[in-house]
PDB file of C-alpha atoms in Angstrom:
ATOM      1  CA  MET A  19      61.099  20.983  20.859  1.00  0.00           C
ATOM      2  CA  ALA A  20      62.869  17.937  19.471  1.00  0.00           C
ATOM      3  CA  PHE A  21      60.823  15.260  17.803  1.00  0.00           C
ATOM      4  CA  GLU A  22      62.035  11.730  18.508  1.00  0.00           C
ATOM      5  CA  VAL A  23      60.934   8.812  16.359  1.00  0.00           C
ATOM      6  CA  LEU A  24      60.122   5.695  18.394  1.00  0.00           C
ATOM      7  CA  ASP A  25      61.978   2.587  17.382  1.00  0.00           C
ATOM      8  CA  GLU A  26      60.146  -0.622  16.485  1.00  0.00           C
ATOM      9  CA  HIS A  27      60.434  -2.045  20.000  1.00  0.00           C
ATOM     10  CA  GLU A  28      58.961   1.063  21.610  1.00  0.00           C
ATOM     11  CA  GLN A  29      56.155   1.175  19.067  1.00  0.00           C
ATOM     12  CA  GLY A  30      55.376  -2.473  19.743  1.00  0.00           C
ATOM     13  CA  GLU A  31      55.268  -1.862  23.473  1.00  0.00           C
ATOM     14  CA  LEU A  32      52.838   1.020  23.050  1.00  0.00           C
ATOM     15  CA  VAL A  33      50.571  -1.039  20.828  1.00  0.00           C
ATOM     16  CA  GLN A  34      50.531  -3.938  23.273  1.00  0.00           C
ATOM     17  CA  LYS A  35      49.815  -1.556  26.167  1.00  0.00           C
ATOM     18  CA  TRP A  36      46.921  -0.024  24.259  1.00  0.00           C
ATOM     19  CA  LEU A  37      45.518  -3.445  23.408  1.00  0.00           C
ATOM     20  CA  ARG A  38      45.702  -4.572  27.046  1.00  0.00           C
ATOM     21  CA  GLU A  39      43.889  -1.455  28.218  1.00  0.00           C
ATOM     22  CA  ASN A  40      41.193  -1.645  25.524  1.00  0.00           C
ATOM     23  CA  ALA A  41      40.831  -5.376  24.979  1.00  0.00           C
ATOM     24  CA  LEU A  42      37.421  -5.586  26.653  1.00  0.00           C
ATOM     25  CA  SER A  43      36.006  -2.692  24.657  1.00  0.00           C
ATOM     26  CA  ILE A  44      37.320  -4.196  21.442  1.00  0.00           C
ATOM     27  CA  LEU A  45      35.791  -7.596  22.199  1.00  0.00           C
ATOM     28  CA  ILE A  46      32.448  -6.027  23.107  1.00  0.00           C
ATOM     29  CA  GLY A  47      32.461  -3.961  19.922  1.00  0.00           C
ATOM     30  CA  VAL A  48      33.294  -6.946  17.750  1.00  0.00           C
ATOM     31  CA  GLY A  49      30.650  -9.036  19.503  1.00  0.00           C
ATOM     32  CA  LEU A  50      27.964  -6.394  19.025  1.00  0.00           C
ATOM     33  CA  GLY A  51      28.928  -6.014  15.401  1.00  0.00           C
ATOM     34  CA  LEU A  52      28.585  -9.736  14.792  1.00  0.00           C
ATOM     35  CA  VAL A  53      25.222  -9.807  16.588  1.00  0.00           C
ATOM     36  CA  LEU A  54      23.943  -6.921  14.474  1.00  0.00           C
ATOM     37  CA  ILE A  55      25.167  -8.472  11.235  1.00  0.00           C
ATOM     38  CA  PHE A  56      23.685 -11.853  12.132  1.00  0.00           C
ATOM     39  CA  GLY A  57      20.417 -10.253  13.256  1.00  0.00           C
ATOM     40  CA  TRP A  58      20.149  -8.238  10.055  1.00  0.00           C
ATOM     41  CA  GLN A  59      20.742 -11.319   7.929  1.00  0.00           C
ATOM     42  CA  GLN A  60      18.149 -13.267   9.893  1.00  0.00           C
ATOM     43  CA  TRP A  61      15.626 -10.451   9.543  1.00  0.00           C
ATOM     44  CA  ARG A  62      16.208 -10.220   5.784  1.00  0.00           C
ATOM     45  CA  ARG A  63      15.864 -13.981   5.468  1.00  0.00           C
ATOM     46  CA  HIS A  64      12.629 -13.894   7.465  1.00  0.00           C
ATOM     47  CA  LYS A  65      11.201 -11.067   5.328  1.00  0.00           C
ATOM     48  CA  THR A  66      12.107 -12.911   2.141  1.00  0.00           C
ATOM     49  CA  MET A  67      10.504 -16.155   3.297  1.00  0.00           C
ATOM     50  CA  HIS A  68       7.459 -14.245   4.584  1.00  0.00           C
ATOM     51  CA  SER A  69       6.952 -12.632   1.170  1.00  0.00           C
ATOM     52  CA  LEU A  70       7.432 -15.948  -0.612  1.00  0.00           C
ATOM     53  CA  ASP A  71       4.870 -17.602   1.652  1.00  0.00           C
ATOM     54  CA  ALA A  72       2.416 -14.774   0.952  1.00  0.00           C
ATOM     55  CA  ALA A  73       2.990 -15.101  -2.792  1.00  0.00           C
ATOM     56  CA  THR A  74       2.353 -18.846  -2.576  1.00  0.00           C
ATOM     57  CA  GLN A  75      -0.885 -18.284  -0.658  1.00  0.00           C
ATOM     58  CA  TYR A  76      -1.982 -15.697  -3.220  1.00  0.00           C
ATOM     59  CA  GLN A  77      -1.354 -18.159  -6.047  1.00  0.00           C
ATOM     60  CA  VAL A  78      -3.546 -20.723  -4.291  1.00  0.00           C
ATOM     61  CA  PHE A  79      -6.189 -18.008  -3.866  1.00  0.00           C
ATOM     62  CA  SER A  80      -6.050 -17.221  -7.600  1.00  0.00           C
ATOM     63  CA  ASP A  81      -6.330 -20.902  -8.466  1.00  0.00           C
ATOM     64  CA  ASP A  82      -9.378 -21.257  -6.215  1.00  0.00           C
ATOM     65  CA  LEU A  83     -11.068 -18.309  -7.922  1.00  0.00           C
ATOM     66  CA  ALA A  84     -10.314 -19.809 -11.323  1.00  0.00           C
ATOM     67  CA  LYS A  85     -11.895 -23.092 -10.193  1.00  0.00           C
ATOM     68  CA  LYS A  86     -14.930 -21.200  -8.807  1.00  0.00           C
ATOM     69  CA  ASP A  87     -14.056 -22.485  -5.341  1.00  0.00           C
ATOM     70  CA  ASN A  88     -15.351 -19.383  -3.565  1.00  0.00           C
ATOM     71  CA  ASP A  89     -15.187 -20.895  -0.083  1.00  0.00           C
ATOM     72  CA  GLY A  90     -11.564 -21.874  -0.602  1.00  0.00           C
ATOM     73  CA  ALA A  91     -10.719 -18.429  -1.989  1.00  0.00           C
ATOM     74  CA  LYS A  92     -12.380 -16.711   0.975  1.00  0.00           C
ATOM     75  CA  ALA A  93     -10.433 -18.899   3.409  1.00  0.00           C
ATOM     76  CA  ILE A  94      -7.122 -18.030   1.750  1.00  0.00           C
ATOM     77  CA  ALA A  95      -8.046 -14.319   1.617  1.00  0.00           C
ATOM     78  CA  ALA A  96      -8.780 -14.437   5.357  1.00  0.00           C
ATOM     79  CA  LYS A  97      -5.421 -16.126   5.988  1.00  0.00           C
ATOM     80  CA  LEU A  98      -3.617 -13.481   3.954  1.00  0.00           C
ATOM     81  CA  GLN A  99      -5.286 -10.748   6.008  1.00  0.00           C
ATOM     82  CA  SER A 100      -4.501 -12.404   9.333  1.00  0.00           C
ATOM     83  CA  ASP A 101      -0.974 -13.692   8.687  1.00  0.00           C
ATOM     84  CA  PHE A 102       0.322 -11.569   5.819  1.00  0.00           C
ATOM     85  CA  ALA A 103      -1.413  -8.216   6.304  1.00  0.00           C
ATOM     86  CA  ASP A 104       1.948  -6.436   5.908  1.00  0.00           C
ATOM     87  CA  THR A 105       2.285  -7.632   2.296  1.00  0.00           C
ATOM     88  CA  PRO A 106       0.534  -6.334  -0.826  1.00  0.00           C
ATOM     89  CA  TYR A 107      -0.929  -9.793  -1.422  1.00  0.00           C
ATOM     90  CA  ALA A 108      -3.496  -9.378   1.360  1.00  0.00           C
ATOM     91  CA  VAL A 109      -4.815  -6.202  -0.257  1.00  0.00           C
ATOM     92  CA  LEU A 110      -4.780  -7.612  -3.785  1.00  0.00           C
ATOM     93  CA  ALA A 111      -6.672 -10.713  -2.650  1.00  0.00           C
ATOM     94  CA  ALA A 112      -9.314  -8.619  -0.899  1.00  0.00           C
ATOM     95  CA  MET A 113      -9.853  -6.450  -3.987  1.00  0.00           C
ATOM     96  CA  ARG A 114     -10.093  -9.466  -6.278  1.00  0.00           C
ATOM     97  CA  LEU A 115     -12.507 -11.081  -3.877  1.00  0.00           C
ATOM     98  CA  ALA A 116     -14.604  -7.911  -3.918  1.00  0.00           C
ATOM     99  CA  SER A 117     -14.653  -7.957  -7.710  1.00  0.00           C
ATOM    100  CA  ASP A 118     -15.801 -11.571  -7.656  1.00  0.00           C
ATOM    101  CA  GLU A 119     -18.484 -10.783  -5.058  1.00  0.00           C
ATOM    102  CA  ALA A 120     -19.705  -7.844  -7.167  1.00  0.00           C
ATOM    103  CA  ALA A 121     -20.384 -10.232 -10.022  1.00  0.00           C
ATOM    104  CA  SER A 122     -22.520 -12.356  -7.698  1.00  0.00           C
ATOM    105  CA  GLY A 123     -24.516  -9.309  -6.583  1.00  0.00           C
ATOM    106  CA  ASP A 124     -23.829  -9.377  -2.821  1.00  0.00           C
ATOM    107  CA  PRO A 125     -23.213  -5.728  -1.767  1.00  0.00           C
ATOM    108  CA  ALA A 126     -22.493  -6.589   1.868  1.00  0.00           C
ATOM    109  CA  ASP A 127     -19.711  -8.992   0.915  1.00  0.00           C
ATOM    110  CA  VAL A 128     -18.312  -6.516  -1.600  1.00  0.00           C
ATOM    111  CA  ASN A 129     -18.122  -3.792   1.029  1.00  0.00           C
ATOM    112  CA  LYS A 130     -16.529  -6.109   3.580  1.00  0.00           C
ATOM    113  CA  ALA A 131     -13.837  -7.259   1.150  1.00  0.00           C
ATOM    114  CA  LEU A 132     -13.032  -3.709   0.041  1.00  0.00           C
ATOM    115  CA  ARG A 133     -13.059  -2.413   3.618  1.00  0.00           C
ATOM    116  CA  ASP A 134     -10.622  -5.186   4.575  1.00  0.00           C
ATOM    117  CA  ALA A 135      -8.406  -4.236   1.652  1.00  0.00           C
ATOM    118  CA  TYR A 136      -8.459  -0.570   2.625  1.00  0.00           C
ATOM    119  CA  ASP A 137      -7.855  -1.186   6.334  1.00  0.00           C
ATOM    120  CA  HIS A 138      -4.943  -3.574   5.768  1.00  0.00           C
ATOM    121  CA  ALA A 139      -3.149  -1.678   3.001  1.00  0.00           C
ATOM    122  CA  SER A 140       0.205  -0.384   4.254  1.00  0.00           C
ATOM    123  CA  ILE A 141       1.452   0.901   0.886  1.00  0.00           C
ATOM    124  CA  PRO A 142      -0.098   4.341   0.183  1.00  0.00           C
ATOM    125  CA  ALA A 143      -0.757   3.650  -3.515  1.00  0.00           C
ATOM    126  CA  LEU A 144      -2.539   0.380  -2.711  1.00  0.00           C
ATOM    127  CA  LYS A 145      -4.512   2.029   0.097  1.00  0.00           C
ATOM    128  CA  THR A 146      -5.659   4.715  -2.313  1.00  0.00           C
ATOM    129  CA  LEU A 147      -6.669   2.148  -4.931  1.00  0.00           C
ATOM    130  CA  ALA A 148      -8.588   0.089  -2.378  1.00  0.00           C
ATOM    131  CA  GLY A 149     -10.260   3.244  -1.045  1.00  0.00           C
ATOM    132  CA  LEU A 150     -11.315   4.341  -4.526  1.00  0.00           C
ATOM    133  CA  ASN A 151     -12.903   0.955  -5.158  1.00  0.00           C
ATOM    134  CA  LEU A 152     -14.663   1.155  -1.799  1.00  0.00           C
ATOM    135  CA  ALA A 153     -15.931   4.664  -2.594  1.00  0.00           C
ATOM    136  CA  ARG A 154     -17.293   3.443  -5.937  1.00  0.00           C
ATOM    137  CA  ALA A 155     -19.126   0.608  -4.179  1.00  0.00           C
ATOM    138  CA  GLU A 156     -20.586   3.006  -1.603  1.00  0.00           C
ATOM    139  CA  ILE A 157     -21.884   5.325  -4.322  1.00  0.00           C
ATOM    140  CA  SER A 158     -23.602   2.411  -6.067  1.00  0.00           C
ATOM    141  CA  GLN A 159     -25.220   1.486  -2.745  1.00  0.00           C
ATOM    142  CA  ASN A 160     -26.643   4.986  -2.148  1.00  0.00           C
ATOM    143  CA  LYS A 161     -23.949   5.905   0.379  1.00  0.00           C
ATOM    144  CA  ALA A 162     -22.623   8.918  -1.489  1.00  0.00           C
ATOM    145  CA  GLN A 163     -21.925  10.924   1.662  1.00  0.00           C
ATOM    146  CA  ASP A 164     -19.797   8.089   3.070  1.00  0.00           C
ATOM    147  CA  ALA A 165     -17.951   7.937  -0.238  1.00  0.00           C
ATOM    148  CA  LEU A 166     -17.168  11.663  -0.091  1.00  0.00           C
ATOM    149  CA  LYS A 167     -15.797  11.348   3.439  1.00  0.00           C
ATOM    150  CA  LEU A 168     -13.574   8.485   2.331  1.00  0.00           C
ATOM    151  CA  LEU A 169     -12.308  10.334  -0.737  1.00  0.00           C
ATOM    152  CA  ASP A 170     -11.300  13.248   1.501  1.00  0.00           C
ATOM    153  CA  VAL A 171      -8.978  11.133   3.650  1.00  0.00           C
ATOM    154  CA  LEU A 172      -7.323   8.942   1.021  1.00  0.00           C
ATOM    155  CA  PRO A 173      -3.537   9.234   0.668  1.00  0.00           C
ATOM    156  CA  GLN A 174      -2.658  11.700  -2.084  1.00  0.00           C
ATOM    157  CA  ASP A 175      -0.903   9.097  -4.230  1.00  0.00           C
ATOM    158  CA  GLY A 176      -1.894   9.037  -7.878  1.00  0.00           C
ATOM    159  CA  TYR A 177      -5.254   8.185  -9.403  1.00  0.00           C
ATOM    160  CA  THR A 178      -6.129  11.899  -9.402  1.00  0.00           C
ATOM    161  CA  ALA A 179      -8.501  11.682 -12.352  1.00  0.00           C
ATOM    162  CA  LEU A 180     -10.366   8.702 -10.913  1.00  0.00           C
ATOM    163  CA  ARG A 181     -10.605  10.401  -7.527  1.00  0.00           C
ATOM    164  CA  ASP A 182     -12.157  13.502  -9.125  1.00  0.00           C
ATOM    165  CA  GLU A 183     -14.510  11.395 -11.249  1.00  0.00           C
ATOM    166  CA  LEU A 184     -15.777   9.498  -8.207  1.00  0.00           C
ATOM    167  CA  ARG A 185     -16.150  12.755  -6.319  1.00  0.00           C
ATOM    168  CA  GLY A 186     -18.303  13.978  -9.207  1.00  0.00           C
ATOM    169  CA  ASP A 187     -20.397  10.801  -9.052  1.00  0.00           C
ATOM    170  CA  ALA A 188     -20.957  11.212  -5.312  1.00  0.00           C
ATOM    171  CA  LEU A 189     -21.797  14.906  -5.579  1.00  0.00           C
ATOM    172  CA  SER A 190     -24.179  14.251  -8.463  1.00  0.00           C
ATOM    173  CA  ALA A 191     -25.937  11.551  -6.433  1.00  0.00           C
ATOM    174  CA  LEU A 192     -26.360  14.094  -3.626  1.00  0.00           C
ATOM    175  CA  GLY A 193     -27.886  16.632  -6.011  1.00  0.00           C
ATOM    176  CA  ARG A 194     -24.924  19.028  -5.776  1.00  0.00           C
ATOM    177  CA  SER A 195     -24.745  19.671  -9.513  1.00  0.00           C
ATOM    178  CA  ASP A 196     -22.387  22.663  -9.504  1.00  0.00           C
ATOM    179  CA  ASP A 197     -19.844  20.854  -7.347  1.00  0.00           C
ATOM    180  CA  ALA A 198     -20.218  17.691  -9.442  1.00  0.00           C
ATOM    181  CA  ARG A 199     -19.594  19.632 -12.653  1.00  0.00           C
ATOM    182  CA  LYS A 200     -16.399  21.081 -11.213  1.00  0.00           C
ATOM    183  CA  ALA A 201     -15.225  17.628 -10.105  1.00  0.00           C
ATOM    184  CA  TYR A 202     -15.813  16.146 -13.575  1.00  0.00           C
ATOM    185  CA  THR A 203     -14.020  19.102 -15.161  1.00  0.00           C
ATOM    186  CA  ASP A 204     -11.076  18.579 -12.812  1.00  0.00           C
ATOM    187  CA  ALA A 205     -11.020  14.899 -13.765  1.00  0.00           C
ATOM    188  CA  LEU A 206     -10.844  15.788 -17.462  1.00  0.00           C
ATOM    189  CA  THR A 207      -7.870  18.086 -16.881  1.00  0.00           C
ATOM    190  CA  HIS A 208      -5.935  15.113 -15.471  1.00  0.00           C
ATOM    191  CA  LEU A 209      -6.792  12.756 -18.343  1.00  0.00           C
ATOM    192  CA  ASP A 210      -4.796  12.504 -21.556  1.00  0.00           C
ATOM    193  CA  ALA A 211      -6.627  13.224 -24.781  1.00  0.00           C
ATOM    194  CA  ASN A 212      -6.484   9.522 -25.697  1.00  0.00           C
ATOM    195  CA  ALA A 213      -7.337   8.153 -22.249  1.00  0.00           C
ATOM    196  CA  ALA A 214      -9.773   5.252 -22.462  1.00  0.00           C
ATOM    197  CA  ASN A 215     -12.254   6.695 -19.954  1.00  0.00           C
ATOM    198  CA  ARG A 216     -12.062  10.334 -21.052  1.00  0.00           C
ATOM    199  CA  ALA A 217     -15.164  10.035 -23.236  1.00  0.00           C
ATOM    200  CA  PHE A 218     -17.077   8.441 -20.351  1.00  0.00           C
ATOM    201  CA  VAL A 219     -16.215  11.294 -17.966  1.00  0.00           C
ATOM    202  CA  GLN A 220     -17.121  13.833 -20.648  1.00  0.00           C
ATOM    203  CA  MET A 221     -20.457  12.053 -21.121  1.00  0.00           C
ATOM    204  CA  LYS A 222     -21.178  12.354 -17.386  1.00  0.00           C
ATOM    205  CA  LEU A 223     -20.411  16.066 -17.527  1.00  0.00           C
ATOM    206  CA  ASP A 224     -22.568  16.579 -20.632  1.00  0.00           C
ATOM    207  CA  ASP A 225     -25.461  14.604 -19.131  1.00  0.00           C
ATOM    208  CA  LEU A 226     -25.293  16.709 -15.985  1.00  0.00           C
ATOM    209  CA  THR A 227     -25.311  19.939 -18.004  1.00  0.00           C
ATOM    210  CA  GLY A 228     -28.103  18.687 -20.253  1.00  0.00           C
ATOM    211  CA  ALA A 229     -30.286  17.695 -17.286  1.00  0.00           C
ATOM    212  CA  GLU A 230     -29.864  21.175 -15.803  1.00  0.00           C
ATOM    213  CA  LYS A 231     -30.888  22.852 -19.079  1.00  0.00           C
ATOM    214  CA  LYS A 232     -34.020  20.733 -19.254  1.00  0.00           C
ATOM    215  CA  GLY A 233     -34.885  21.603 -15.685  1.00  0.00           C
ATOM    216  CA  SER A 234     -34.441  25.328 -16.198  1.00  0.00           C
TER     217      SER A 234
END
């Protein structure tokens, strides 16, 4: 079959015909594309401003803590949790507030701050860190069983040695010496030889073993 090349006029006619038949679809496609691009830019701008606002609030929170303005710090921490719960700053503020409350010796406030941090954390690593701090607080308040339950459901993101150490603390508090010894041993396997807290974990394991020998 012969193949005929269209001349420029015929090609132009075909293009114009195609454009007339598809003009509406083209306009709709271009319009949707512009809407999506504009929407994406607006969303990115909103996220950026949202994060900057959260960072500013966190700086005010830090300044209040430095000035010992606990009421002001608590107010900012509450604002971060209500308006900026999707940012890491809400979690960091809650954990710092818990640390400050621990120094003042108010267990109820410590637990509330750490629970808020844990509940609002959207980043797995931060949720794990908040949960570990909450578990430590629960153990110190004779709530070892609650601590164990929490440790079991934490996201599996890092802090393996600390998780095992706290599990050992909880099990030891519950009188489950064999399980506690295993947990401390597991913690040691995840700690470098020069890790700052390795000697402390080893001391817990040795104390547990020594107490059992005395009791036998």
